[in-house]
Every structure is written in C-alpha cells, then in structure tokens.
Tab-separated table of C-alpha atoms in Angstrom:
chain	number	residue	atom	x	y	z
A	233	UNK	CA	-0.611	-17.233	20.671
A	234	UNK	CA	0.402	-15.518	17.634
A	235	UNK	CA	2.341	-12.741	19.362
A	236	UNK	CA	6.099	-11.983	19.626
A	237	UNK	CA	9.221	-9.870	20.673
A	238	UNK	CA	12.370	-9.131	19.543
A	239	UNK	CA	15.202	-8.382	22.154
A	240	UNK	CA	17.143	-6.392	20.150
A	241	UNK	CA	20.296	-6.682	22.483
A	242	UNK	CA	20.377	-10.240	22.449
A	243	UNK	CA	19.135	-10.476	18.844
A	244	UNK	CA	16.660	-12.706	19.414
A	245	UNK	CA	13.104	-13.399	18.655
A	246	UNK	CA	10.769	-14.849	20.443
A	247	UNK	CA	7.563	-16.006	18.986
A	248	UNK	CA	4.347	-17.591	21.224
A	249	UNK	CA	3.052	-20.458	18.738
A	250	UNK	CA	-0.413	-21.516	18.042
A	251	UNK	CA	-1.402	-24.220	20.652
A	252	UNK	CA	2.074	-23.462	22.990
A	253	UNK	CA	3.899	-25.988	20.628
A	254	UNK	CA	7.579	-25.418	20.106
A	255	UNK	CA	8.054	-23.262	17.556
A	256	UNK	CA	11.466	-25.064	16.475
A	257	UNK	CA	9.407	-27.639	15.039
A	258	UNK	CA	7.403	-25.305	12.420
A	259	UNK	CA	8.627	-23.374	9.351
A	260	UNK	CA	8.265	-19.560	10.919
A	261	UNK	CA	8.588	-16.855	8.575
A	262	UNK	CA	9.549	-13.122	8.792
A	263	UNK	CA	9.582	-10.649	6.050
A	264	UNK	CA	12.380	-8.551	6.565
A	265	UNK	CA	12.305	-4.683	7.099
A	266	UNK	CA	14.791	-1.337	5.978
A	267	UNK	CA	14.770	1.006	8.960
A	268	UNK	CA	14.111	3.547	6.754
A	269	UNK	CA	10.843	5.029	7.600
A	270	UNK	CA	9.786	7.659	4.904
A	271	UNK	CA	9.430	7.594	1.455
A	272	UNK	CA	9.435	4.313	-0.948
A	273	UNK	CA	11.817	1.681	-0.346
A	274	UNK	CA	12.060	-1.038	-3.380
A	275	UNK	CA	12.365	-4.073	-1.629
A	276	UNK	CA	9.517	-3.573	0.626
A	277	UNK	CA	6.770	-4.129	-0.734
A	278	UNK	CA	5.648	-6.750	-2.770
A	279	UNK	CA	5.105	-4.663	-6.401
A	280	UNK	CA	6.481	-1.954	-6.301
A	281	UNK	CA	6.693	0.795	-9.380
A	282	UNK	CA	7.249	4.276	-10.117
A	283	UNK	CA	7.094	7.051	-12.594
A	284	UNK	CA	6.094	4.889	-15.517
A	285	UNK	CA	2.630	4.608	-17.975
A	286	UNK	CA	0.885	2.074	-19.384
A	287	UNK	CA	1.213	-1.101	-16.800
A	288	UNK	CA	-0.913	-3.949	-16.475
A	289	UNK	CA	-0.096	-6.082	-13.440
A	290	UNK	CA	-2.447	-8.970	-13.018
A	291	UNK	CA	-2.793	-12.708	-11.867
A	292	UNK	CA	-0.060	-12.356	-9.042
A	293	UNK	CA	-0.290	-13.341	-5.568
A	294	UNK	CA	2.088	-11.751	-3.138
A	295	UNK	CA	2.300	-12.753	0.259
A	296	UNK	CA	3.170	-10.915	3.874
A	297	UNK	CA	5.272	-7.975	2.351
A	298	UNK	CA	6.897	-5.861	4.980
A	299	UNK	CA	5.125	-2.109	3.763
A	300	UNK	CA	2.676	-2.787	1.066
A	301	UNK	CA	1.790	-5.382	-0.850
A	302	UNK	CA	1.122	-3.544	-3.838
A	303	UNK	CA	2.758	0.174	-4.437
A	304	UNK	CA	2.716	2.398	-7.718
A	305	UNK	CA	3.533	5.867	-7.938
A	306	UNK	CA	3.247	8.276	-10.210
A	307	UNK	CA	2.230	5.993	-12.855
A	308	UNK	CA	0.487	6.970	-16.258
A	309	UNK	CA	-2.457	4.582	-17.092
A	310	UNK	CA	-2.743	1.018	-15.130
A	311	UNK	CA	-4.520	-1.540	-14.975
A	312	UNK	CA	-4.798	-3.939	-11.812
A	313	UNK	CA	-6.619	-7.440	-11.865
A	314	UNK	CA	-6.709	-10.315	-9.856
A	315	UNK	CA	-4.417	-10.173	-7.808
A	316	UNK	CA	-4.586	-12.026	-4.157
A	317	UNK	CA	-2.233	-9.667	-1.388
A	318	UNK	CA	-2.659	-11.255	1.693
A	319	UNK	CA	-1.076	-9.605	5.222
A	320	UNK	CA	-0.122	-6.489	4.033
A	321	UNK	CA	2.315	-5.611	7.004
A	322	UNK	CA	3.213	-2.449	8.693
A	323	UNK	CA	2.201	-3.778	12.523
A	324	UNK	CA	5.515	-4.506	13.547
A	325	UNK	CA	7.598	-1.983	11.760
A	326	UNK	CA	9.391	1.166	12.895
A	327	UNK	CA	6.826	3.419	11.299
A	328	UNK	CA	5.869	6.712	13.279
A	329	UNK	CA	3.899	8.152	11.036
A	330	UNK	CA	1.540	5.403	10.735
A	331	UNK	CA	1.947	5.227	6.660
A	332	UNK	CA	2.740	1.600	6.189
A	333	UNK	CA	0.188	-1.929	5.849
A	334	UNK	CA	-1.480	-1.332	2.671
A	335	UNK	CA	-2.598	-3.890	0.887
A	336	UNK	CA	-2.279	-2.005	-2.982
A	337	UNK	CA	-2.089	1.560	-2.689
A	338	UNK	CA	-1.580	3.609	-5.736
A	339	UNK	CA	-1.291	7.235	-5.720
A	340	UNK	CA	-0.654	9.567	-8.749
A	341	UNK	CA	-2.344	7.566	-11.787
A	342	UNK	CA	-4.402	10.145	-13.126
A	343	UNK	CA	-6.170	9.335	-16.137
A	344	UNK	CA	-9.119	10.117	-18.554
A	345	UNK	CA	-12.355	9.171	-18.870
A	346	UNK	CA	-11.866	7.602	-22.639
A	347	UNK	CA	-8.821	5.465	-21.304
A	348	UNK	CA	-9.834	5.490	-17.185
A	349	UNK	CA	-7.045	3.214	-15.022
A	350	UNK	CA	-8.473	0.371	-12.823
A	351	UNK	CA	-7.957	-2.220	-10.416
A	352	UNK	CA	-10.408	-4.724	-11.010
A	353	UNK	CA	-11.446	-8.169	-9.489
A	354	UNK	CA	-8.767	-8.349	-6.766
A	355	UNK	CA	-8.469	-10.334	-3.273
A	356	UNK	CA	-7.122	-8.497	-0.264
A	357	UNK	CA	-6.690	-9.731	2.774
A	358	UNK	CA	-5.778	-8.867	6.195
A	359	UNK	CA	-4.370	-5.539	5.597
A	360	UNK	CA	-2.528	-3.688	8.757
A	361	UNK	CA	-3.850	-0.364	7.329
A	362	UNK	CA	-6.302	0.208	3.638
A	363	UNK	CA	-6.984	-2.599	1.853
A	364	UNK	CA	-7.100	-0.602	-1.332
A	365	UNK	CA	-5.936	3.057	-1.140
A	366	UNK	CA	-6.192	5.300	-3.673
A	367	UNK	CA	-4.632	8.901	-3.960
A	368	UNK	CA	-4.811	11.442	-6.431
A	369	UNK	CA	-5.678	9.565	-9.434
A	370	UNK	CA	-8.477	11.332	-11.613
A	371	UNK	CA	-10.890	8.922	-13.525
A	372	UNK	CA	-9.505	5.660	-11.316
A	373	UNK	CA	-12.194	2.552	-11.462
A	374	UNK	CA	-12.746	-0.075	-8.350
A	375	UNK	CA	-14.272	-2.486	-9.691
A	376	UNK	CA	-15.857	-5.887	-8.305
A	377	UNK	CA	-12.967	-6.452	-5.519
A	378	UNK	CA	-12.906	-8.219	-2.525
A	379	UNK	CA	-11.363	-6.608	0.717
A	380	UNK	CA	-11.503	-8.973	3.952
A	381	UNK	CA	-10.203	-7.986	7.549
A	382	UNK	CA	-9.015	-4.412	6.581
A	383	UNK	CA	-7.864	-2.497	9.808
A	384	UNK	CA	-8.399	-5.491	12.289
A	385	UNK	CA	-4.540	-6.598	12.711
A	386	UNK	CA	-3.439	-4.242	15.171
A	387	UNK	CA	-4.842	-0.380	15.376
A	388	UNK	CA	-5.868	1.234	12.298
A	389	UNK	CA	-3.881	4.467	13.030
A	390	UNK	CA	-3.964	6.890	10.084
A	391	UNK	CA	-5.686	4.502	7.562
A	392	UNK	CA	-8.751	5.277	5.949
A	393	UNK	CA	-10.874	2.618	5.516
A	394	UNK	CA	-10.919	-0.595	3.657
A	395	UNK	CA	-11.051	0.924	0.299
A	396	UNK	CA	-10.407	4.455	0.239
A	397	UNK	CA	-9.752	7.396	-2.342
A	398	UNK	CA	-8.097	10.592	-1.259
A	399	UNK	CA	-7.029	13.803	-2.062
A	400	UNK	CA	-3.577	14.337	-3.136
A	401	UNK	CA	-1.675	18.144	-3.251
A	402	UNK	CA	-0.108	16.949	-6.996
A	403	UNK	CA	-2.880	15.118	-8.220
A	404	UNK	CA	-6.540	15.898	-8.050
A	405	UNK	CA	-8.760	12.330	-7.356
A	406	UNK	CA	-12.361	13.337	-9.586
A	407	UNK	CA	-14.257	11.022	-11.037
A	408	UNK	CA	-13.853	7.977	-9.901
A	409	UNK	CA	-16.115	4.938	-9.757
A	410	UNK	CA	-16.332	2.601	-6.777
A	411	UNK	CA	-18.624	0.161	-8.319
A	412	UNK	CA	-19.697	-3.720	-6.802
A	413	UNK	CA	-17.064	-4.417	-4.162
A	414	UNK	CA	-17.212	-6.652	-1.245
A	415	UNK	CA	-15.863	-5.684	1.806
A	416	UNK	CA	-16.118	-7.690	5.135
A	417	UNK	CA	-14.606	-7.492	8.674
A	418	UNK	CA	-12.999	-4.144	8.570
A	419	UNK	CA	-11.677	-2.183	11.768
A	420	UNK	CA	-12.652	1.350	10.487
A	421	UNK	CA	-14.303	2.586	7.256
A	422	UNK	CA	-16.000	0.006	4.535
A	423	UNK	CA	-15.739	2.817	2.107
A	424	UNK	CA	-14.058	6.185	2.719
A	425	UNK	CA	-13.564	8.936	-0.233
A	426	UNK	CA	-12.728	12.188	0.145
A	427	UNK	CA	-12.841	13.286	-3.688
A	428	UNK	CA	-15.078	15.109	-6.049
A	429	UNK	CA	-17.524	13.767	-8.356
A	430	UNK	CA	-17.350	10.282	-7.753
A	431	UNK	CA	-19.792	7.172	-8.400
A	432	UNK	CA	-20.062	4.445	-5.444
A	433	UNK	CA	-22.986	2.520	-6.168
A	434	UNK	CA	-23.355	-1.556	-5.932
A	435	UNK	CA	-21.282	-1.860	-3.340
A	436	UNK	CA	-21.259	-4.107	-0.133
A	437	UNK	CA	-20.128	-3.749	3.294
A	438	UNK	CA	-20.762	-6.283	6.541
A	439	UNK	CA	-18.997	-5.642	9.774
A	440	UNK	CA	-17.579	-2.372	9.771
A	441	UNK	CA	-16.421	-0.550	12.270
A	442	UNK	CA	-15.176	-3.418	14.454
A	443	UNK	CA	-12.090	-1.554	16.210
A	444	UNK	CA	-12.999	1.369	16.799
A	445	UNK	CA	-16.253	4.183	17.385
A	446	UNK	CA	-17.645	7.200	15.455
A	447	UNK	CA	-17.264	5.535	12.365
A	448	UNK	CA	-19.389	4.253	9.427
A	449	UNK	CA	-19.735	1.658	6.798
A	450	UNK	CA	-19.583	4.357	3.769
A	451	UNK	CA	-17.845	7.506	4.952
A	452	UNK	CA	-17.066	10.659	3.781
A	453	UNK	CA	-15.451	14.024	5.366
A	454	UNK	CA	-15.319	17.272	2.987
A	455	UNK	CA	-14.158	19.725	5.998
A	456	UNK	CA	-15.693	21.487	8.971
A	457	UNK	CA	-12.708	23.864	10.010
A	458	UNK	CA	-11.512	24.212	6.497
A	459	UNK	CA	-13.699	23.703	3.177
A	460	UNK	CA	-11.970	22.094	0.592
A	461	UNK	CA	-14.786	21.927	-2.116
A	462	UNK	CA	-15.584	18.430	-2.130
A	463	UNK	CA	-18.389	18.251	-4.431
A	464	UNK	CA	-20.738	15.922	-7.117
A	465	UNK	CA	-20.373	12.627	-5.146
A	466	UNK	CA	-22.976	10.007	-5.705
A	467	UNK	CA	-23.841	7.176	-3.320
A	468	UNK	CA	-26.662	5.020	-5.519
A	469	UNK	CA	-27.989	1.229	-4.768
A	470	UNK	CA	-25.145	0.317	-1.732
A	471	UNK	CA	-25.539	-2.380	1.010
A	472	UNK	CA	-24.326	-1.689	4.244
A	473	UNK	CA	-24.887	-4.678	7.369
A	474	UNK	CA	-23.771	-4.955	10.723
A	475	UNK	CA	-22.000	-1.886	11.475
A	476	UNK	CA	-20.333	-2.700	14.231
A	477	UNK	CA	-18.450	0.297	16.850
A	478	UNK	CA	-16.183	-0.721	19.336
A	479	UNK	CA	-16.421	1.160	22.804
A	480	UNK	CA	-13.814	-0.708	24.359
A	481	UNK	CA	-11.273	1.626	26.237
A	482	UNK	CA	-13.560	4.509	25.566
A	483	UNK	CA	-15.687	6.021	28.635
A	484	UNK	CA	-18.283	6.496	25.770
A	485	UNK	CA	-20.796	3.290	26.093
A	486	UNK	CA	-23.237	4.536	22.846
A	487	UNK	CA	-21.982	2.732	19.789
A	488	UNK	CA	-21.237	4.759	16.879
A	489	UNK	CA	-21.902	2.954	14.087
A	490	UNK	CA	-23.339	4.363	11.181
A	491	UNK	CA	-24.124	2.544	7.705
A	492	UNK	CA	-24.238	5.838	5.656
C-alpha cells in the first residue's frame, strides 16, 4: 500500500491504495517533475530563489514539491521562520546523483556575525534526503526547529543527516550555531556538520540512525585520507536517545549506533 509504477510506454500509472480500495474513488495527487537532472530548475521546488540579499520568507507551508521544498542560492542575508515543508520529494525522480529531497536547503548565504542569517522555528517533515541542509554559509543560525522522519522515505543516498551544514568550494560555512532543535525519526545523521568553529549545543535527537549502520545521532567527519582543517567546533549540553542502526541487508549483526 502506498507504492506505485509508471509504465512509461503505456503512460500509465498505477498506484496500490491504502486498504486495496480503488483508487478512482480518492483525490490522488502527483507533483510533477522536469527531466532535467542537474542544476536548479524553478518550478521544482516549492521556494525557490537565487542570487539576491536581504529575504525574509516566513509563515508558508508548502506541500510535496518535486526537488526541494525550500531552495535559495547564493543569497545575501535571510531569514527563514516558520515555515511547515512537508514530503520533500526526490524518491521517485530521475536523479543519479542522489542531490534531490530536501526539505530547505540553502547554500551560499554567507553572512556576519553583527547581521548573522537564520532559519528559525520551522516544521519539516518527511524529507527524501536533509531535512535542513546548509552549505557554505558563514555565520548561518538553526535555531529551535523541528525535523521529523528525515532520511526514512526511501534510502538516504548522499544526504547528510537531518540537519546538516557543509563545506562549500565558493563559500566557507564558519561559525555557525545549531542551537535547541528537535529532531526525531531520522534514517541517518540527527546532526551532521562538517564546518569550522561552530556552536551545537541544546539540541535533541531520538531515533537516529533507523536505515542504516555506522552512523550516529551527532556526527562529524573532518578527513582521514585528506585533512581539510576542520577546526573550533563545540558540542555543549545536547540530548541524544535511542540511536537506532539498522543491520538489515548487511552481513554485519553489531549495531552501529553511536549518540556522539
């Protein structure tokens, strides 16, 4: 129930409803999808904005867009708030390099510490890939959102966690502050950052790790093969429960699931 495929000769899709009913009889909905698999595509995703400064978004809810729900790019300061994304979607798109099913993912928004951008008291739900991603934004804040079932729709292939901050080749990602989030029921990562000098503290995380192994509730990776100089990170006062690690499919039967 809940599953479905598309002949694409017959152009036709078939869909197995909840309870076996007949599907003619409900309102089924399907956000459609460019085959264009690289690079932003307006239309996609539910907010979508680039190369512009000083944006406030807030108070929106945006429902089952086809890439992200929420996607900024190079953007000058910002400021995110309660917004409710719900299915992100990615799952059942042509997308070989895993890149789509964020829920808000923001990358390039570097600010300062006087004026620092942030995305603040949001809802996201069900998320293919990251609920929120962040990339190469200097100075970013995440603060008091709520990320539920992150990474749990399908495999999390190339996400990062439920909230994540990464390094970007443009952009460098320091300072940022991950500060009292709730995250709950995530396939991979609670909280992934691969930055320098950044502040996660008050955070919470239950059920991590429920797809897959060798995986944590906070998580960070500075380089074995390769330093890259990740330095200055603080973890301070953080809550991590029920870390979960999945050994299905795996001939390894030790769960690795770490909180920290």
């Amino acid at each position: 129930p809940g599953e479905w495929f598309f002949d694409a000769v017959a152009q036709r899709l078939y869909l197995w409803a909840p309870g076996g009913v007949n599907p003619n009889g409900h309102l089924v909905e399907v956000s459609p999808l460019s085959t264009i698999t690289t690079g932003p595509v307006p239309g996609q995703d539910g907010v979508f904005g680039r190369n512009q400064h000083d944006i406030v978004v807030s108070d929106l809810a945006v429902r089952q867009a086809a890439r992200h729900g929420v996607y900024l790019l190079n953007m000058g300061y910002l400021r995110l708030s309660r917004l409710d994304i719900h299915y992100a979607g990615g799952g059942g798109a042509p997308d070989p390099i895993g890149a789509f099913g964020r829920g808000l993912h923001i990358e390039g928004a570097p600010s300062t510490g006087a004026a620092p951008s942030a995305i603040v008291e949001c809802v996201v739900r069900d998320s293919v890939r990251q609920g929120i991603s962040v990339k190469g934004s200097a100075f970013l804040q995440i603060l008091r959102n709520t990320v539920l079932g992150a990474n749990v729709v399908g495999m999390p292939r190339r996400s990062t966690g439920a909230i994540a901050g990464d390094m970007s080749s443009v952009y460098p990602s320091d300072s940022m502050l991950i500060e009292g989030n709730w995250v709950d029921r995530t396939g991979l990562f609670g909280i992934s950052y691969q930055v320098s000098n950044a502040t996660i503290r008050h955070n919470i995380v239950n059920h991590a790790c429920l797809v897959v192994n060798d995986c944590g509730s906070f998580y960070t990776w500075s380089g074995i093969e390769t330093d890259i100089g990740l330095t200055g990170n603080v973890l301070e006062r953080n809550i991590s429960m029920n870390a979960f690690g999945n050994t299905d499919g795996s001939e390894r039967q030790t769960r690795g699931a770490n909180g920290f």
